[in-house]
Short mmCIF file of C-alpha atoms in Angstrom, two decimals:
data_model
loop_
_atom_site.label_atom_id
_atom_site.label_comp_id
_atom_site.label_asym_id
_atom_site.label_seq_id
_atom_site.Cartn_x
_atom_site.Cartn_y
_atom_site.Cartn_z
CA MET L 7 66.99 0.69 -6.69
CA ALA L 8 63.93 0.08 -8.86
CA VAL L 9 62.04 -1.13 -5.80
CA LYS L 10 62.99 2.01 -3.85
CA ALA L 11 61.88 4.21 -6.74
CA PHE L 12 58.56 2.38 -6.88
CA LEU L 13 58.03 2.88 -3.15
CA VAL L 14 58.82 6.58 -3.40
CA LEU L 15 56.40 7.03 -6.31
CA THR L 16 53.69 5.13 -4.43
CA VAL L 17 54.10 7.30 -1.33
CA LEU L 18 54.01 10.45 -3.45
CA ALA L 19 50.89 9.23 -5.23
CA ILE L 20 49.14 8.53 -1.92
CA ALA L 21 50.19 11.90 -0.52
CA THR L 22 49.03 13.68 -3.66
CA SER L 23 45.67 11.89 -3.65
CA SER L 24 45.10 12.82 -0.01
CA PHE L 25 45.25 16.51 -0.99
CA ALA L 26 43.11 16.08 -4.11
CA THR L 27 39.93 18.13 -4.36
CA PRO L 28 37.02 16.06 -3.00
CA PRO L 29 33.97 15.61 -5.18
CA PRO L 30 31.16 18.11 -4.64
CA LEU L 31 28.57 17.36 -1.99
CA ILE L 32 25.28 15.92 -3.16
CA PRO L 33 22.72 18.73 -2.87
CA ARG L 34 20.25 18.28 -0.03
CA GLU L 35 17.30 18.66 -2.36
CA VAL L 36 18.48 15.60 -4.29
CA LEU L 37 18.47 13.48 -1.13
CA PHE L 38 15.52 14.98 0.71
CA GLY L 39 13.59 17.00 -1.86
CA ASN L 40 10.29 16.21 -3.51
CA PRO L 41 10.10 13.82 -6.44
CA VAL L 42 9.30 15.27 -9.85
CA LYS L 43 6.34 12.88 -10.06
CA ALA L 44 5.38 9.93 -7.86
CA SER L 45 2.70 7.37 -6.97
CA PRO L 46 0.83 7.15 -10.28
CA GLN L 47 -2.64 5.58 -10.13
CA ILE L 48 -4.98 4.90 -13.02
CA SER L 49 -8.67 5.67 -12.57
CA PRO L 50 -11.04 2.68 -12.37
CA ASP L 51 -12.56 3.59 -15.75
CA GLY L 52 -9.08 3.80 -17.27
CA THR L 53 -9.41 7.34 -18.61
CA HIS L 54 -7.27 9.36 -16.18
CA LEU L 55 -3.99 9.16 -14.33
CA ALA L 56 -3.51 10.72 -10.89
CA TYR L 57 -0.10 11.29 -9.31
CA LEU L 58 1.80 13.35 -6.75
CA ALA L 59 3.91 16.30 -7.87
CA PRO L 60 5.05 19.63 -6.40
CA SER L 61 2.91 22.71 -6.79
CA ASP L 62 4.42 25.98 -8.00
CA LYS L 63 5.32 26.57 -4.33
CA GLY L 64 7.20 23.27 -4.12
CA VAL L 65 4.58 21.46 -2.00
CA LEU L 66 3.50 17.93 -2.97
CA ASN L 67 -0.09 17.84 -4.21
CA VAL L 68 -2.38 15.57 -6.21
CA TRP L 69 -2.46 16.08 -9.97
CA VAL L 70 -4.63 14.50 -12.66
CA ARG L 71 -4.24 14.16 -16.40
CA THR L 72 -6.31 12.57 -19.14
CA ILE L 73 -4.51 9.53 -20.51
CA GLY L 74 -3.20 10.35 -23.97
CA LYS L 75 -3.27 14.10 -23.35
CA GLU L 76 -1.07 16.68 -21.64
CA ASP L 77 -3.81 18.45 -19.70
CA ASP L 78 -2.30 18.01 -16.23
CA ILE L 79 -4.11 19.91 -13.49
CA GLN L 80 -3.52 20.23 -9.76
CA VAL L 81 -6.67 19.16 -7.88
CA SER L 82 -5.58 19.58 -4.24
CA GLY L 83 -4.43 22.79 -2.63
CA ASP L 84 -2.05 21.98 0.21
CA THR L 85 0.43 24.80 0.87
CA TYR L 86 2.39 23.53 3.85
CA ARG L 87 3.33 19.92 4.51
CA GLY L 88 2.39 18.18 1.28
CA ILE L 89 0.23 15.16 0.52
CA ARG L 90 1.75 11.69 0.63
CA ASN L 91 -1.08 9.33 -0.32
CA PHE L 92 -4.37 9.38 -2.20
CA PHE L 93 -7.00 7.02 -3.62
CA TRP L 94 -9.43 7.02 -6.50
CA THR L 95 -13.11 6.62 -5.67
CA GLU L 96 -14.67 3.69 -7.49
CA ASP L 97 -16.77 5.96 -9.73
CA SER L 98 -13.60 7.59 -11.16
CA GLY L 99 -15.06 11.06 -10.67
CA ARG L 100 -13.49 11.83 -7.31
CA LEU L 101 -10.25 11.43 -5.40
CA LEU L 102 -9.58 10.83 -1.71
CA TYR L 103 -6.47 11.91 0.14
CA ARG L 104 -5.25 12.10 3.73
CA GLN L 105 -3.77 15.25 5.23
CA ASP L 106 -3.09 16.62 8.70
CA GLN L 107 -2.94 20.22 9.88
CA GLY L 108 0.47 21.75 10.44
CA GLY L 109 2.11 18.39 11.09
CA ASP L 110 -0.10 17.40 14.05
CA GLU L 111 -0.38 13.82 12.68
CA ASN L 112 -4.18 13.92 13.03
CA PHE L 113 -4.85 12.99 9.43
CA HIS L 114 -8.28 13.69 7.96
CA VAL L 115 -9.75 12.19 4.79
CA PHE L 116 -10.57 14.74 2.09
CA LEU L 117 -12.69 14.23 -1.01
CA VAL L 118 -12.14 16.29 -4.16
CA ASP L 119 -14.70 16.30 -6.96
CA LEU L 120 -12.84 16.43 -10.28
CA ALA L 121 -15.66 18.19 -12.11
CA SER L 122 -16.33 20.97 -9.62
CA LYS L 123 -12.88 20.97 -7.92
CA VAL L 124 -14.73 21.25 -4.59
CA VAL L 125 -12.80 19.73 -1.67
CA ARG L 126 -14.64 18.38 1.39
CA ASP L 127 -13.30 17.12 4.71
CA LEU L 128 -15.07 13.79 5.27
CA THR L 129 -13.77 13.41 8.83
CA PRO L 130 -14.06 16.96 10.24
CA PHE L 131 -13.42 16.17 13.89
CA GLN L 132 -10.92 18.15 15.96
CA GLY L 133 -8.09 16.02 17.32
CA ILE L 134 -9.25 12.87 15.51
CA ARG L 135 -7.09 10.75 13.21
CA ALA L 136 -8.33 8.77 10.20
CA GLN L 137 -6.56 5.63 9.04
CA GLY L 138 -7.20 2.29 7.34
CA VAL L 139 -9.16 3.70 4.40
CA MET L 140 -11.04 1.08 2.33
CA THR L 141 -13.05 1.37 -0.88
CA ASP L 142 -14.94 -1.32 -2.80
CA ARG L 143 -15.89 -1.69 -6.44
CA THR L 144 -19.41 -2.85 -5.63
CA HIS L 145 -20.03 0.05 -3.24
CA PRO L 146 -18.74 3.10 -5.16
CA ASN L 147 -20.42 5.65 -2.92
CA GLU L 148 -19.15 4.30 0.38
CA LEU L 149 -15.93 4.44 2.34
CA LEU L 150 -14.76 2.49 5.36
CA VAL L 151 -12.29 4.31 7.59
CA GLY L 152 -10.85 3.86 11.06
CA LEU L 153 -11.46 6.79 13.45
CA ASN L 154 -10.45 7.22 17.09
CA LEU L 155 -13.64 9.20 17.63
CA ARG L 156 -15.11 7.23 20.55
CA ASP L 157 -11.79 6.64 22.30
CA ARG L 158 -8.51 8.32 21.34
CA ARG L 159 -6.64 5.07 22.07
CA VAL L 160 -8.45 2.82 19.59
CA PHE L 161 -9.79 3.04 16.05
CA ASP L 162 -13.35 1.94 15.31
CA MET L 163 -14.37 1.39 11.71
CA HIS L 164 -16.89 3.87 10.33
CA ARG L 165 -18.88 3.84 7.11
CA VAL L 166 -19.02 7.13 5.19
CA ASP L 167 -21.51 8.13 2.50
CA LEU L 168 -19.45 10.01 -0.09
CA THR L 169 -22.43 12.02 -1.34
CA THR L 170 -24.03 13.17 1.90
CA GLY L 171 -20.97 12.89 4.12
CA ALA L 172 -22.99 10.91 6.70
CA ILE L 173 -20.79 8.87 9.06
CA THR L 174 -22.04 5.83 10.96
CA LEU L 175 -20.24 3.50 13.34
CA ASP L 176 -19.74 0.21 11.51
CA THR L 177 -17.54 -1.95 13.77
CA GLN L 178 -16.41 -1.17 17.30
CA ASN L 179 -12.86 -1.98 18.31
CA PRO L 180 -12.68 -4.03 21.54
CA GLY L 181 -9.35 -2.34 22.22
CA ASP L 182 -6.72 -4.65 20.74
CA VAL L 183 -7.50 -4.67 17.01
CA VAL L 184 -4.83 -3.10 14.81
CA ALA L 185 -6.15 -4.02 11.34
CA TRP L 186 -9.48 -4.89 9.73
CA LEU L 187 -10.46 -6.93 6.68
CA ALA L 188 -13.62 -6.60 4.56
CA ASP L 189 -15.13 -9.37 2.46
CA SER L 190 -16.42 -9.19 -1.13
CA SER L 191 -19.69 -7.65 0.13
CA PHE L 192 -17.76 -4.82 1.80
CA VAL L 193 -18.57 -6.15 5.27
CA ILE L 194 -15.91 -6.08 7.99
CA ARG L 195 -15.43 -9.76 8.81
CA GLY L 196 -11.76 -10.05 9.73
CA ALA L 197 -9.66 -8.48 12.47
CA ALA L 198 -6.00 -8.72 13.44
CA ALA L 199 -5.36 -8.10 17.13
CA GLN L 200 -2.23 -7.74 19.27
CA ASN L 201 -2.15 -9.57 22.60
CA ALA L 202 -0.65 -7.18 25.15
CA HIS L 203 0.45 -9.98 27.49
CA ASP L 204 2.52 -12.20 25.19
CA ALA L 205 2.84 -10.04 22.01
CA SER L 206 1.13 -12.70 19.89
CA THR L 207 -0.95 -11.80 16.84
CA VAL L 208 -4.53 -13.06 16.79
CA LEU L 209 -6.76 -13.49 13.73
CA ARG L 210 -10.50 -13.20 14.39
CA VAL L 211 -13.42 -13.60 12.00
CA ARG L 212 -17.19 -13.33 12.11
CA ASP L 213 -19.83 -14.64 9.72
CA SER L 214 -21.82 -11.43 9.30
CA ARG L 215 -21.86 -7.77 10.28
CA ASP L 216 -23.73 -8.57 13.48
CA GLY L 217 -22.10 -11.95 14.11
CA ALA L 218 -19.94 -12.86 17.08
CA TRP L 219 -16.17 -12.75 16.70
CA ARG L 220 -14.15 -15.93 17.09
CA GLU L 221 -10.41 -16.60 17.07
CA ILE L 222 -9.25 -18.88 14.26
CA ALA L 223 -5.46 -18.40 14.30
CA ARG L 224 -2.71 -17.16 16.58
CA TRP L 225 0.94 -16.41 15.83
CA PRO L 226 3.31 -16.31 18.83
CA PHE L 227 5.85 -13.51 19.07
CA GLY L 228 8.54 -14.05 16.43
CA GLU L 229 6.22 -15.80 13.97
CA ASN L 230 4.79 -14.08 10.90
CA GLY L 231 1.11 -14.05 10.02
CA GLN L 232 -1.11 -11.82 7.92
CA ALA L 233 -4.54 -12.17 6.32
CA TYR L 234 -4.80 -10.48 2.91
CA ASP L 235 -8.30 -11.17 1.66
CA PHE L 236 -11.41 -13.31 1.86
CA THR L 237 -12.24 -15.57 -1.05
CA ALA L 238 -15.18 -14.44 -3.19
CA ASP L 239 -17.61 -16.76 -1.38
CA GLY L 240 -16.36 -15.61 2.03
CA LYS L 241 -15.58 -19.16 3.13
CA GLY L 242 -11.81 -18.93 2.82
CA LEU L 243 -8.97 -16.56 3.65
CA ILE L 244 -5.72 -15.89 1.81
CA VAL L 245 -3.12 -15.85 4.58
CA ALA L 246 0.66 -15.66 4.91
CA THR L 247 1.93 -17.77 7.79
CA SER L 248 5.28 -18.97 9.10
CA LEU L 249 3.78 -21.60 11.42
CA GLY L 250 5.32 -24.99 10.68
CA SER L 251 7.86 -23.55 8.25
CA ASP L 252 11.21 -21.75 8.28
CA THR L 253 9.75 -19.10 5.98
CA SER L 254 6.25 -17.70 5.65
CA ARG L 255 4.05 -19.39 3.05
CA LEU L 256 0.90 -18.22 1.35
CA ILE L 257 -2.00 -20.53 2.19
CA LEU L 258 -5.73 -20.84 1.78
CA MET L 259 -7.29 -21.00 5.25
CA ASP L 260 -10.78 -22.15 6.15
CA ALA L 261 -12.57 -19.07 7.52
CA THR L 262 -14.66 -21.16 9.90
CA SER L 263 -12.09 -23.43 11.50
CA GLY L 264 -8.80 -21.71 10.72
CA LYS L 265 -7.45 -24.95 9.25
CA GLU L 266 -5.02 -24.88 6.35
CA VAL L 267 -6.80 -25.92 3.16
CA SER L 268 -3.87 -25.71 0.75
CA VAL L 269 -0.50 -24.06 0.16
CA LEU L 270 -0.77 -21.48 -2.60
CA ALA L 271 2.92 -20.53 -2.80
CA SER L 272 6.13 -20.94 -0.81
CA ASN L 273 9.87 -20.41 -1.09
CA ARG L 274 12.35 -22.11 1.24
CA LYS L 275 14.74 -19.14 0.99
CA ALA L 276 12.44 -16.20 1.67
CA ASP L 277 9.21 -15.04 3.28
CA VAL L 278 6.13 -13.93 1.39
CA GLY L 279 6.58 -10.36 0.14
CA GLU L 280 4.46 -8.71 -2.53
CA VAL L 281 1.01 -10.22 -3.08
CA GLU L 282 -1.22 -9.64 -6.11
CA ILE L 283 -4.90 -10.57 -5.69
CA HIS L 284 -7.49 -9.99 -8.41
CA PRO L 285 -9.85 -7.30 -7.06
CA ASP L 286 -12.98 -8.87 -8.59
CA SER L 287 -12.47 -12.62 -8.32
CA HIS L 288 -10.48 -12.38 -5.06
CA THR L 289 -8.11 -15.07 -6.34
CA MET L 290 -4.32 -15.14 -6.07
CA GLN L 291 -2.46 -14.02 -9.15
CA ALA L 292 1.19 -13.63 -8.15
CA VAL L 293 3.44 -13.69 -5.09
CA GLY L 294 6.82 -12.02 -4.67
CA PHE L 295 9.59 -13.59 -2.60
CA ASN L 296 12.53 -11.33 -1.74
CA VAL L 297 15.49 -13.72 -1.95
CA LEU L 298 18.24 -11.32 -3.04
CA LYS L 299 15.70 -9.31 -4.95
CA ASN L 300 11.99 -9.69 -5.53
CA GLU L 301 11.23 -12.87 -7.47
CA TRP L 302 7.70 -13.37 -8.74
CA THR L 303 5.84 -16.67 -8.57
CA VAL L 304 2.91 -16.31 -10.96
CA LEU L 305 -0.12 -18.41 -10.03
CA ASP L 306 -2.63 -17.10 -12.57
CA GLU L 307 -1.98 -18.57 -16.01
CA SER L 308 -3.75 -15.64 -17.67
CA ILE L 309 -1.03 -13.17 -16.62
CA LYS L 310 2.10 -15.34 -16.93
CA ALA L 311 2.92 -13.92 -20.35
CA ASP L 312 2.38 -10.38 -19.06
CA PHE L 313 4.80 -10.85 -16.17
CA ALA L 314 7.34 -12.52 -18.46
CA PHE L 315 7.15 -9.53 -20.80
CA LEU L 316 7.43 -6.98 -17.96
CA ALA L 317 10.65 -8.65 -16.83
CA THR L 318 12.21 -7.79 -20.22
CA VAL L 319 11.13 -4.14 -20.45
CA ARG L 320 13.95 -2.71 -18.36
CA ARG L 321 16.42 -3.57 -15.62
CA GLY L 322 15.26 -3.71 -12.03
CA GLN L 323 12.42 -5.15 -10.03
CA PHE L 324 8.89 -4.38 -11.14
CA TYR L 325 5.68 -4.02 -9.16
CA LEU L 326 2.06 -3.67 -10.21
CA THR L 327 0.74 -0.62 -8.37
CA SER L 328 -2.60 0.12 -10.03
CA ARG L 329 -5.01 -1.27 -12.61
CA ASN L 330 -8.27 -0.20 -14.21
CA ARG L 331 -11.53 -2.02 -13.53
CA ALA L 332 -11.49 -3.82 -16.89
CA ASP L 333 -7.96 -5.05 -16.07
CA THR L 334 -6.76 -3.95 -19.48
CA SER L 335 -4.37 -1.24 -18.25
CA TRP L 336 -1.76 -1.60 -15.51
CA ILE L 337 0.52 0.91 -13.85
CA VAL L 338 3.88 -0.77 -13.28
CA VAL L 339 6.89 0.72 -11.48
CA TYR L 340 10.50 -0.40 -11.74
CA GLN L 341 13.12 -0.12 -9.00
CA GLY L 342 16.80 -0.59 -9.76
CA ASP L 343 20.29 0.29 -8.61
CA SER L 344 21.13 2.47 -11.61
CA GLY L 345 18.46 5.14 -11.48
CA PRO L 346 15.29 6.48 -9.87
CA VAL L 347 11.98 4.66 -9.65
CA ALA L 348 10.41 4.55 -13.12
#
């Protein structure tokens, strides 16, 4: 009888729960709305912080504040689609951001002067898209950007003078290049190309701006390969490669022959993920391997204590997203399963 009573109570409980009031729906703005603040970046001189936040009309724009003060000011004026990415210029007095017109995906590069608040379109060509923006600490008044100006199907690299706005063709795309790499002198010397016949990825280098391109590495379809940076002397490349391994490793590659010089970091359980390279010395500092979560392998002894401390600040995985030129201030974000990005 006790068993029957238990069964009856269980059935009643299930029936009652099936008619219980469901929890309220998550508001759409929580899932798809704008963040309160996002993408913080410290200025190269370490005095200001730029970030994305909604305007009073609810459109994402670029904002700037003086570090240590609450003098936040909106410096871009988009009223429709919102801005998703931006960059500091190396002189800390200007900001760059990409924006299209009415969602046409033809992104232009805009420059805003923080003193005058004047905004200029640096790539004012109808129907042209700008991508692959590069800046360099030793060339603060220049910008390298890919434009499909000559041929809508391919992106040539152009050099832009940030003061005059003058644009010159820097490196012509032969038609298959999908990414470019500049050396420590801000010269395009590396190119990643996609082979249309076998879907392999090809790494090409040249010795100077006017030098001939040569292939130094090839990754067949299904293999992983990516060049991150030239060494400071331009003789080596920091490359992630899965050739000869079950997972991709970070190696130092000879920029002349393409031969592997040394293994910088590897993990038998995971591929190379996040990569931290010092922007001045062009040396490896840390590598992230995403096993179950991002796990840092710190290669630079000078920052081991910093990374160890950052791991104790709060729960979640942390990433270095921005640093000042003196390398005394870092912007670090945390991602976890118990709250928003912080």
